[in-house]
Amino acid sequence: MKSCVSVFIALFAVNCFLLEGSSQLLGRRISKVTKVWGFSWQNCGAQDDPAKMKSLSISPDPISIPGQLTAAASGSTEVALTSPLSVNVTLEREIAGLWVKIPCLDEIGSCHYPNACDLLNQLIPPGQDCPEPLHTYGLPCHCPFKAGDYALPLSDIVIPDIELPGWLTNGNYRVQGILGSSEKELGCLKISFSLHSSKK
């Protein structure tokens, strides 16, 4: 699904941008993420949610940062995704066998973003080409995203040297993102992974 794949890839890029920008502005360049292990995903919304991922594969495992990964994705959205497009993120870390919610700190963590379309415009100014691999396959990176069934073919994606805040340390994490518009849930995606970082 062209639109849903574009949204999730673009939001992933926004998340990287927020992590990098916040860590630089706050001087929190403490730890360097070197490996992401055990990446997995699942839809977590209702059966009738209009936006769903159908497939998402990422390799290698572990993923090195900085480095390169290979990804392919497919999905669908039955409705156009238009501004304002909210994203409600819940980030949890496993501590002593329990999942603990990480609060929203400096726009990172369990945060509510009232309009992801604005974030995309900040990261990729309107009129500027979409980043790869979106540009190569003609996938949009700005709202509105048209309804449809589309796919991102197997693509190589370069991951920059992303510095995470010091509080985002080694461990097991899960992230849930709920996409919404006008108080209505459009889709939900849950991702799990483990971080292994080293001092810079």
JSON list of C-alpha atoms in Angstrom, two decimals:
[
{"chain": "A", "resi": 1, "resn": "MET", "atom": "CA", "xyz": [0.00, 0.00, 0.00]},
{"chain": "A", "resi": 2, "resn": "LYS", "atom": "CA", "xyz": [1.65, 3.01, -1.26]},
{"chain": "A", "resi": 3, "resn": "SER", "atom": "CA", "xyz": [0.15, 5.42, 1.21]},
{"chain": "A", "resi": 4, "resn": "CYS", "atom": "CA", "xyz": [0.45, 3.38, 4.40]},
{"chain": "A", "resi": 5, "resn": "VAL", "atom": "CA", "xyz": [3.99, 2.21, 3.59]},
{"chain": "A", "resi": 6, "resn": "SER", "atom": "CA", "xyz": [4.93, 5.81, 2.85]},
{"chain": "A", "resi": 7, "resn": "VAL", "atom": "CA", "xyz": [3.44, 7.01, 6.12]},
{"chain": "A", "resi": 8, "resn": "PHE", "atom": "CA", "xyz": [5.28, 4.47, 8.25]},
{"chain": "A", "resi": 9, "resn": "ILE", "atom": "CA", "xyz": [8.61, 4.93, 6.45]},
{"chain": "A", "resi": 10, "resn": "ALA", "atom": "CA", "xyz": [8.26, 8.69, 6.58]},
{"chain": "A", "resi": 11, "resn": "LEU", "atom": "CA", "xyz": [7.32, 8.58, 10.27]},
{"chain": "A", "resi": 12, "resn": "PHE", "atom": "CA", "xyz": [10.34, 6.35, 10.95]},
{"chain": "A", "resi": 13, "resn": "ALA", "atom": "CA", "xyz": [12.48, 9.03, 9.29]},
{"chain": "A", "resi": 14, "resn": "VAL", "atom": "CA", "xyz": [10.80, 11.71, 11.41]},
{"chain": "A", "resi": 15, "resn": "ASN", "atom": "CA", "xyz": [11.50, 9.68, 14.54]},
{"chain": "A", "resi": 16, "resn": "CYS", "atom": "CA", "xyz": [15.19, 9.44, 13.61]},
{"chain": "A", "resi": 17, "resn": "PHE", "atom": "CA", "xyz": [15.20, 13.17, 12.95]},
{"chain": "A", "resi": 18, "resn": "LEU", "atom": "CA", "xyz": [13.66, 13.90, 16.37]},
{"chain": "A", "resi": 19, "resn": "LEU", "atom": "CA", "xyz": [16.14, 11.63, 18.13]},
{"chain": "A", "resi": 20, "resn": "GLU", "atom": "CA", "xyz": [19.10, 13.18, 16.37]},
{"chain": "A", "resi": 21, "resn": "GLY", "atom": "CA", "xyz": [17.88, 16.76, 16.72]},
{"chain": "A", "resi": 22, "resn": "SER", "atom": "CA", "xyz": [16.93, 16.47, 20.38]},
{"chain": "A", "resi": 23, "resn": "SER", "atom": "CA", "xyz": [20.17, 14.77, 21.37]},
{"chain": "A", "resi": 24, "resn": "GLN", "atom": "CA", "xyz": [22.25, 17.45, 19.64]},
{"chain": "A", "resi": 25, "resn": "LEU", "atom": "CA", "xyz": [20.27, 20.37, 21.04]},
{"chain": "A", "resi": 26, "resn": "LEU", "atom": "CA", "xyz": [20.38, 19.01, 24.57]},
{"chain": "A", "resi": 27, "resn": "GLY", "atom": "CA", "xyz": [23.99, 17.86, 24.42]},
{"chain": "A", "resi": 28, "resn": "ARG", "atom": "CA", "xyz": [23.01, 14.29, 25.22]},
{"chain": "A", "resi": 29, "resn": "ARG", "atom": "CA", "xyz": [25.33, 12.55, 22.79]},
{"chain": "A", "resi": 30, "resn": "ILE", "atom": "CA", "xyz": [26.14, 9.95, 25.42]},
{"chain": "A", "resi": 31, "resn": "SER", "atom": "CA", "xyz": [25.68, 6.52, 23.88]},
{"chain": "A", "resi": 32, "resn": "LYS", "atom": "CA", "xyz": [25.96, 5.22, 20.36]},
{"chain": "A", "resi": 33, "resn": "VAL", "atom": "CA", "xyz": [23.57, 2.54, 19.22]},
{"chain": "A", "resi": 34, "resn": "THR", "atom": "CA", "xyz": [25.53, -0.12, 17.42]},
{"chain": "A", "resi": 35, "resn": "LYS", "atom": "CA", "xyz": [23.07, -3.02, 17.11]},
{"chain": "A", "resi": 36, "resn": "VAL", "atom": "CA", "xyz": [19.30, -3.53, 16.93]},
{"chain": "A", "resi": 37, "resn": "TRP", "atom": "CA", "xyz": [18.37, -7.19, 17.52]},
{"chain": "A", "resi": 38, "resn": "GLY", "atom": "CA", "xyz": [15.19, -9.20, 17.13]},
{"chain": "A", "resi": 39, "resn": "PHE", "atom": "CA", "xyz": [13.07, -6.71, 15.17]},
{"chain": "A", "resi": 40, "resn": "SER", "atom": "CA", "xyz": [9.46, -7.90, 14.92]},
{"chain": "A", "resi": 41, "resn": "TRP", "atom": "CA", "xyz": [6.11, -6.28, 14.15]},
{"chain": "A", "resi": 42, "resn": "GLN", "atom": "CA", "xyz": [2.36, -6.83, 14.24]},
{"chain": "A", "resi": 43, "resn": "ASN", "atom": "CA", "xyz": [-0.85, -4.95, 13.56]},
{"chain": "A", "resi": 44, "resn": "CYS", "atom": "CA", "xyz": [-2.51, -4.04, 16.85]},
{"chain": "A", "resi": 45, "resn": "GLY", "atom": "CA", "xyz": [-5.68, -2.30, 15.75]},
{"chain": "A", "resi": 46, "resn": "ALA", "atom": "CA", "xyz": [-9.26, -3.41, 15.26]},
{"chain": "A", "resi": 47, "resn": "GLN", "atom": "CA", "xyz": [-10.19, -5.69, 12.38]},
{"chain": "A", "resi": 48, "resn": "ASP", "atom": "CA", "xyz": [-12.01, -2.83, 10.66]},
{"chain": "A", "resi": 49, "resn": "ASP", "atom": "CA", "xyz": [-9.15, -0.30, 10.91]},
{"chain": "A", "resi": 50, "resn": "PRO", "atom": "CA", "xyz": [-8.77, 1.14, 7.40]},
{"chain": "A", "resi": 51, "resn": "ALA", "atom": "CA", "xyz": [-4.94, 1.25, 7.40]},
{"chain": "A", "resi": 52, "resn": "LYS", "atom": "CA", "xyz": [-3.00, -2.00, 7.86]},
{"chain": "A", "resi": 53, "resn": "MET", "atom": "CA", "xyz": [0.45, -3.36, 7.21]},
{"chain": "A", "resi": 54, "resn": "LYS", "atom": "CA", "xyz": [0.28, -6.65, 5.31]},
{"chain": "A", "resi": 55, "resn": "SER", "atom": "CA", "xyz": [3.96, -7.47, 5.33]},
{"chain": "A", "resi": 56, "resn": "LEU", "atom": "CA", "xyz": [7.19, -5.92, 6.59]},
{"chain": "A", "resi": 57, "resn": "SER", "atom": "CA", "xyz": [10.56, -7.62, 6.33]},
{"chain": "A", "resi": 58, "resn": "ILE", "atom": "CA", "xyz": [13.84, -6.12, 7.51]},
{"chain": "A", "resi": 59, "resn": "SER", "atom": "CA", "xyz": [17.30, -7.67, 7.39]},
{"chain": "A", "resi": 60, "resn": "PRO", "atom": "CA", "xyz": [19.97, -8.30, 8.57]},
{"chain": "A", "resi": 61, "resn": "ASP", "atom": "CA", "xyz": [19.52, -9.27, 12.21]},
{"chain": "A", "resi": 62, "resn": "PRO", "atom": "CA", "xyz": [21.15, -7.59, 13.99]},
{"chain": "A", "resi": 63, "resn": "ILE", "atom": "CA", "xyz": [20.86, -4.22, 12.26]},
{"chain": "A", "resi": 64, "resn": "SER", "atom": "CA", "xyz": [23.99, -2.08, 12.60]},
{"chain": "A", "resi": 65, "resn": "ILE", "atom": "CA", "xyz": [23.75, 1.67, 13.17]},
{"chain": "A", "resi": 66, "resn": "PRO", "atom": "CA", "xyz": [25.25, 3.35, 11.26]},
{"chain": "A", "resi": 67, "resn": "GLY", "atom": "CA", "xyz": [24.85, 0.82, 8.49]},
{"chain": "A", "resi": 68, "resn": "GLN", "atom": "CA", "xyz": [22.49, -0.46, 5.86]},
{"chain": "A", "resi": 69, "resn": "LEU", "atom": "CA", "xyz": [19.37, -2.56, 5.98]},
{"chain": "A", "resi": 70, "resn": "THR", "atom": "CA", "xyz": [17.21, -4.21, 3.35]},
{"chain": "A", "resi": 71, "resn": "ALA", "atom": "CA", "xyz": [13.45, -3.79, 3.70]},
{"chain": "A", "resi": 72, "resn": "ALA", "atom": "CA", "xyz": [10.26, -4.65, 1.85]},
{"chain": "A", "resi": 73, "resn": "ALA", "atom": "CA", "xyz": [6.72, -3.75, 2.87]},
{"chain": "A", "resi": 74, "resn": "SER", "atom": "CA", "xyz": [3.13, -3.95, 1.74]},
{"chain": "A", "resi": 75, "resn": "GLY", "atom": "CA", "xyz": [-0.21, -2.93, 3.13]},
{"chain": "A", "resi": 76, "resn": "SER", "atom": "CA", "xyz": [-3.36, -1.00, 2.45]},
{"chain": "A", "resi": 77, "resn": "THR", "atom": "CA", "xyz": [-5.45, 1.97, 3.44]},
{"chain": "A", "resi": 78, "resn": "GLU", "atom": "CA", "xyz": [-9.12, 2.14, 2.57]},
{"chain": "A", "resi": 79, "resn": "VAL", "atom": "CA", "xyz": [-9.33, 5.91, 3.18]},
{"chain": "A", "resi": 80, "resn": "ALA", "atom": "CA", "xyz": [-7.19, 8.87, 2.27]},
{"chain": "A", "resi": 81, "resn": "LEU", "atom": "CA", "xyz": [-4.85, 9.89, 5.10]},
{"chain": "A", "resi": 82, "resn": "THR", "atom": "CA", "xyz": [-5.16, 13.65, 5.39]},
{"chain": "A", "resi": 83, "resn": "SER", "atom": "CA", "xyz": [-4.09, 16.43, 7.75]},
{"chain": "A", "resi": 84, "resn": "PRO", "atom": "CA", "xyz": [-4.41, 16.55, 10.69]},
{"chain": "A", "resi": 85, "resn": "LEU", "atom": "CA", "xyz": [-3.03, 13.01, 11.03]},
{"chain": "A", "resi": 86, "resn": "SER", "atom": "CA", "xyz": [-2.30, 12.24, 14.67]},
{"chain": "A", "resi": 87, "resn": "VAL", "atom": "CA", "xyz": [0.15, 9.64, 15.97]},
{"chain": "A", "resi": 88, "resn": "ASN", "atom": "CA", "xyz": [-0.02, 8.36, 19.54]},
{"chain": "A", "resi": 89, "resn": "VAL", "atom": "CA", "xyz": [3.22, 6.56, 20.48]},
{"chain": "A", "resi": 90, "resn": "THR", "atom": "CA", "xyz": [3.68, 4.31, 23.51]},
{"chain": "A", "resi": 91, "resn": "LEU", "atom": "CA", "xyz": [7.27, 3.27, 24.24]},
{"chain": "A", "resi": 92, "resn": "GLU", "atom": "CA", "xyz": [7.93, 0.58, 26.85]},
{"chain": "A", "resi": 93, "resn": "ARG", "atom": "CA", "xyz": [11.10, -1.03, 28.22]},
{"chain": "A", "resi": 94, "resn": "GLU", "atom": "CA", "xyz": [11.36, -4.40, 29.88]},
{"chain": "A", "resi": 95, "resn": "ILE", "atom": "CA", "xyz": [12.69, -4.08, 33.43]},
{"chain": "A", "resi": 96, "resn": "ALA", "atom": "CA", "xyz": [12.97, -7.17, 35.66]},
{"chain": "A", "resi": 97, "resn": "GLY", "atom": "CA", "xyz": [10.38, -8.97, 33.55]},
{"chain": "A", "resi": 98, "resn": "LEU", "atom": "CA", "xyz": [7.87, -6.12, 33.62]},
{"chain": "A", "resi": 99, "resn": "TRP", "atom": "CA", "xyz": [7.05, -3.68, 30.82]},
{"chain": "A", "resi": 100, "resn": "VAL", "atom": "CA", "xyz": [7.47, -0.09, 32.03]},
{"chain": "A", "resi": 101, "resn": "LYS", "atom": "CA", "xyz": [6.12, 2.87, 30.05]},
{"chain": "A", "resi": 102, "resn": "ILE", "atom": "CA", "xyz": [8.72, 5.51, 29.21]},
{"chain": "A", "resi": 103, "resn": "PRO", "atom": "CA", "xyz": [7.27, 9.02, 29.50]},
{"chain": "A", "resi": 104, "resn": "CYS", "atom": "CA", "xyz": [7.50, 11.65, 26.77]},
{"chain": "A", "resi": 105, "resn": "LEU", "atom": "CA", "xyz": [10.85, 13.40, 27.27]},
{"chain": "A", "resi": 106, "resn": "ASP", "atom": "CA", "xyz": [11.93, 16.12, 24.84]},
{"chain": "A", "resi": 107, "resn": "GLU", "atom": "CA", "xyz": [9.41, 14.77, 22.26]},
{"chain": "A", "resi": 108, "resn": "ILE", "atom": "CA", "xyz": [10.86, 11.25, 22.50]},
{"chain": "A", "resi": 109, "resn": "GLY", "atom": "CA", "xyz": [9.16, 8.34, 24.25]},
{"chain": "A", "resi": 110, "resn": "SER", "atom": "CA", "xyz": [5.44, 7.86, 24.87]},
{"chain": "A", "resi": 111, "resn": "CYS", "atom": "CA", "xyz": [4.34, 11.00, 23.07]},
{"chain": "A", "resi": 112, "resn": "HIS", "atom": "CA", "xyz": [1.25, 12.27, 21.26]},
{"chain": "A", "resi": 113, "resn": "TYR", "atom": "CA", "xyz": [1.93, 14.04, 17.97]},
{"chain": "A", "resi": 114, "resn": "PRO", "atom": "CA", "xyz": [-1.22, 15.96, 17.00]},
{"chain": "A", "resi": 115, "resn": "ASN", "atom": "CA", "xyz": [-0.27, 16.30, 13.34]},
{"chain": "A", "resi": 116, "resn": "ALA", "atom": "CA", "xyz": [2.34, 14.05, 11.77]},
{"chain": "A", "resi": 117, "resn": "CYS", "atom": "CA", "xyz": [1.80, 15.90, 8.49]},
{"chain": "A", "resi": 118, "resn": "ASP", "atom": "CA", "xyz": [3.44, 18.99, 10.03]},
{"chain": "A", "resi": 119, "resn": "LEU", "atom": "CA", "xyz": [6.38, 16.87, 11.22]},
{"chain": "A", "resi": 120, "resn": "LEU", "atom": "CA", "xyz": [6.85, 15.48, 7.72]},
{"chain": "A", "resi": 121, "resn": "ASN", "atom": "CA", "xyz": [6.82, 19.02, 6.29]},
{"chain": "A", "resi": 122, "resn": "GLN", "atom": "CA", "xyz": [9.50, 20.07, 8.81]},
{"chain": "A", "resi": 123, "resn": "LEU", "atom": "CA", "xyz": [11.71, 17.11, 7.95]},
{"chain": "A", "resi": 124, "resn": "ILE", "atom": "CA", "xyz": [11.11, 17.18, 4.20]},
{"chain": "A", "resi": 125, "resn": "PRO", "atom": "CA", "xyz": [10.05, 20.68, 3.04]},
{"chain": "A", "resi": 126, "resn": "PRO", "atom": "CA", "xyz": [7.21, 20.64, 0.48]},
{"chain": "A", "resi": 127, "resn": "GLY", "atom": "CA", "xyz": [8.68, 20.78, -3.03]},
{"chain": "A", "resi": 128, "resn": "GLN", "atom": "CA", "xyz": [11.77, 18.82, -2.02]},
{"chain": "A", "resi": 129, "resn": "ASP", "atom": "CA", "xyz": [12.23, 15.29, -3.39]},
{"chain": "A", "resi": 130, "resn": "CYS", "atom": "CA", "xyz": [11.20, 12.49, -1.06]},
{"chain": "A", "resi": 131, "resn": "PRO", "atom": "CA", "xyz": [14.09, 10.53, 0.46]},
{"chain": "A", "resi": 132, "resn": "GLU", "atom": "CA", "xyz": [15.13, 7.15, -0.88]},
{"chain": "A", "resi": 133, "resn": "PRO", "atom": "CA", "xyz": [13.73, 4.63, -1.43]},
{"chain": "A", "resi": 134, "resn": "LEU", "atom": "CA", "xyz": [10.43, 6.55, -1.64]},
{"chain": "A", "resi": 135, "resn": "HIS", "atom": "CA", "xyz": [11.65, 8.76, -4.48]},
{"chain": "A", "resi": 136, "resn": "THR", "atom": "CA", "xyz": [12.79, 5.85, -6.66]},
{"chain": "A", "resi": 137, "resn": "TYR", "atom": "CA", "xyz": [9.40, 4.15, -6.48]},
{"chain": "A", "resi": 138, "resn": "GLY", "atom": "CA", "xyz": [7.29, 7.30, -6.69]},
{"chain": "A", "resi": 139, "resn": "LEU", "atom": "CA", "xyz": [5.96, 6.95, -3.14]},
{"chain": "A", "resi": 140, "resn": "PRO", "atom": "CA", "xyz": [4.73, 10.15, -1.48]},
{"chain": "A", "resi": 141, "resn": "CYS", "atom": "CA", "xyz": [6.13, 11.59, 1.74]},
{"chain": "A", "resi": 142, "resn": "HIS", "atom": "CA", "xyz": [3.59, 14.36, 2.38]},
{"chain": "A", "resi": 143, "resn": "CYS", "atom": "CA", "xyz": [-0.09, 14.46, 3.26]},
{"chain": "A", "resi": 144, "resn": "PRO", "atom": "CA", "xyz": [-2.53, 13.62, 1.85]},
{"chain": "A", "resi": 145, "resn": "PHE", "atom": "CA", "xyz": [-1.77, 9.95, 1.20]},
{"chain": "A", "resi": 146, "resn": "LYS", "atom": "CA", "xyz": [-4.22, 8.42, -1.26]},
{"chain": "A", "resi": 147, "resn": "ALA", "atom": "CA", "xyz": [-6.21, 5.30, -0.48]},
{"chain": "A", "resi": 148, "resn": "GLY", "atom": "CA", "xyz": [-5.03, 2.11, -2.15]},
{"chain": "A", "resi": 149, "resn": "ASP", "atom": "CA", "xyz": [-3.08, -1.14, -2.05]},
{"chain": "A", "resi": 150, "resn": "TYR", "atom": "CA", "xyz": [0.61, -0.73, -2.76]},
{"chain": "A", "resi": 151, "resn": "ALA", "atom": "CA", "xyz": [4.00, -2.20, -1.97]},
{"chain": "A", "resi": 152, "resn": "LEU", "atom": "CA", "xyz": [7.57, -1.14, -1.41]},
{"chain": "A", "resi": 153, "resn": "PRO", "atom": "CA", "xyz": [9.85, -3.56, -3.29]},
{"chain": "A", "resi": 154, "resn": "LEU", "atom": "CA", "xyz": [12.95, -4.95, -1.62]},
{"chain": "A", "resi": 155, "resn": "SER", "atom": "CA", "xyz": [15.10, -1.85, -1.07]},
{"chain": "A", "resi": 156, "resn": "ASP", "atom": "CA", "xyz": [18.40, -0.93, 0.53]},
{"chain": "A", "resi": 157, "resn": "ILE", "atom": "CA", "xyz": [18.15, 1.83, 3.13]},
{"chain": "A", "resi": 158, "resn": "VAL", "atom": "CA", "xyz": [21.14, 3.63, 4.62]},
{"chain": "A", "resi": 159, "resn": "ILE", "atom": "CA", "xyz": [20.90, 4.30, 8.35]},
{"chain": "A", "resi": 160, "resn": "PRO", "atom": "CA", "xyz": [22.86, 7.35, 9.56]},
{"chain": "A", "resi": 161, "resn": "ASP", "atom": "CA", "xyz": [24.84, 7.56, 12.79]},
{"chain": "A", "resi": 162, "resn": "ILE", "atom": "CA", "xyz": [21.93, 8.21, 15.17]},
{"chain": "A", "resi": 163, "resn": "GLU", "atom": "CA", "xyz": [22.82, 9.24, 18.71]},
{"chain": "A", "resi": 164, "resn": "LEU", "atom": "CA", "xyz": [20.15, 8.38, 21.27]},
{"chain": "A", "resi": 165, "resn": "PRO", "atom": "CA", "xyz": [19.53, 10.17, 24.57]},
{"chain": "A", "resi": 166, "resn": "GLY", "atom": "CA", "xyz": [21.44, 8.73, 27.51]},
{"chain": "A", "resi": 167, "resn": "TRP", "atom": "CA", "xyz": [18.26, 7.39, 29.13]},
{"chain": "A", "resi": 168, "resn": "LEU", "atom": "CA", "xyz": [17.54, 5.13, 26.15]},
{"chain": "A", "resi": 169, "resn": "THR", "atom": "CA", "xyz": [19.91, 2.38, 27.25]},
{"chain": "A", "resi": 170, "resn": "ASN", "atom": "CA", "xyz": [20.53, -1.28, 26.44]},
{"chain": "A", "resi": 171, "resn": "GLY", "atom": "CA", "xyz": [17.48, -3.50, 26.79]},
{"chain": "A", "resi": 172, "resn": "ASN", "atom": "CA", "xyz": [14.29, -4.86, 25.26]},
{"chain": "A", "resi": 173, "resn": "TYR", "atom": "CA", "xyz": [11.77, -2.37, 23.93]},
{"chain": "A", "resi": 174, "resn": "ARG", "atom": "CA", "xyz": [8.35, -2.33, 22.32]},
{"chain": "A", "resi": 175, "resn": "VAL", "atom": "CA", "xyz": [6.74, 0.61, 20.55]},
{"chain": "A", "resi": 176, "resn": "GLN", "atom": "CA", "xyz": [3.08, 0.98, 19.65]},
{"chain": "A", "resi": 177, "resn": "GLY", "atom": "CA", "xyz": [1.98, 3.65, 17.21]},
{"chain": "A", "resi": 178, "resn": "ILE", "atom": "CA", "xyz": [-1.68, 4.50, 16.68]},
{"chain": "A", "resi": 179, "resn": "LEU", "atom": "CA", "xyz": [-2.55, 6.51, 13.59]},
{"chain": "A", "resi": 180, "resn": "GLY", "atom": "CA", "xyz": [-5.67, 8.61, 13.90]},
{"chain": "A", "resi": 181, "resn": "SER", "atom": "CA", "xyz": [-7.75, 11.39, 12.40]},
{"chain": "A", "resi": 182, "resn": "SER", "atom": "CA", "xyz": [-10.67, 13.31, 13.91]},
{"chain": "A", "resi": 183, "resn": "GLU", "atom": "CA", "xyz": [-10.70, 11.13, 17.05]},
{"chain": "A", "resi": 184, "resn": "LYS", "atom": "CA", "xyz": [-10.95, 7.99, 14.89]},
{"chain": "A", "resi": 185, "resn": "GLU", "atom": "CA", "xyz": [-8.32, 5.24, 14.89]},
{"chain": "A", "resi": 186, "resn": "LEU", "atom": "CA", "xyz": [-7.05, 4.52, 11.38]},
{"chain": "A", "resi": 187, "resn": "GLY", "atom": "CA", "xyz": [-4.36, 1.95, 12.12]},
{"chain": "A", "resi": 188, "resn": "CYS", "atom": "CA", "xyz": [-2.09, 0.55, 14.80]},
{"chain": "A", "resi": 189, "resn": "LEU", "atom": "CA", "xyz": [1.38, -0.97, 14.51]},
{"chain": "A", "resi": 190, "resn": "LYS", "atom": "CA", "xyz": [3.47, -2.55, 17.27]},
{"chain": "A", "resi": 191, "resn": "ILE", "atom": "CA", "xyz": [7.22, -3.06, 16.94]},
{"chain": "A", "resi": 192, "resn": "SER", "atom": "CA", "xyz": [9.55, -4.98, 19.29]},
{"chain": "A", "resi": 193, "resn": "PHE", "atom": "CA", "xyz": [13.35, -4.92, 19.34]},
{"chain": "A", "resi": 194, "resn": "SER", "atom": "CA", "xyz": [16.44, -5.00, 21.57]},
{"chain": "A", "resi": 195, "resn": "LEU", "atom": "CA", "xyz": [19.05, -2.24, 21.73]},
{"chain": "A", "resi": 196, "resn": "HIS", "atom": "CA", "xyz": [22.74, -2.88, 22.38]},
{"chain": "A", "resi": 197, "resn": "SER", "atom": "CA", "xyz": [24.78, 0.29, 22.60]},
{"chain": "A", "resi": 198, "resn": "SER", "atom": "CA", "xyz": [28.38, 1.18, 23.27]},
{"chain": "A", "resi": 199, "resn": "LYS", "atom": "CA", "xyz": [30.04, 4.31, 24.63]},
{"chain": "A", "resi": 200, "resn": "LYS", "atom": "CA", "xyz": [31.26, 6.70, 21.97]}
]
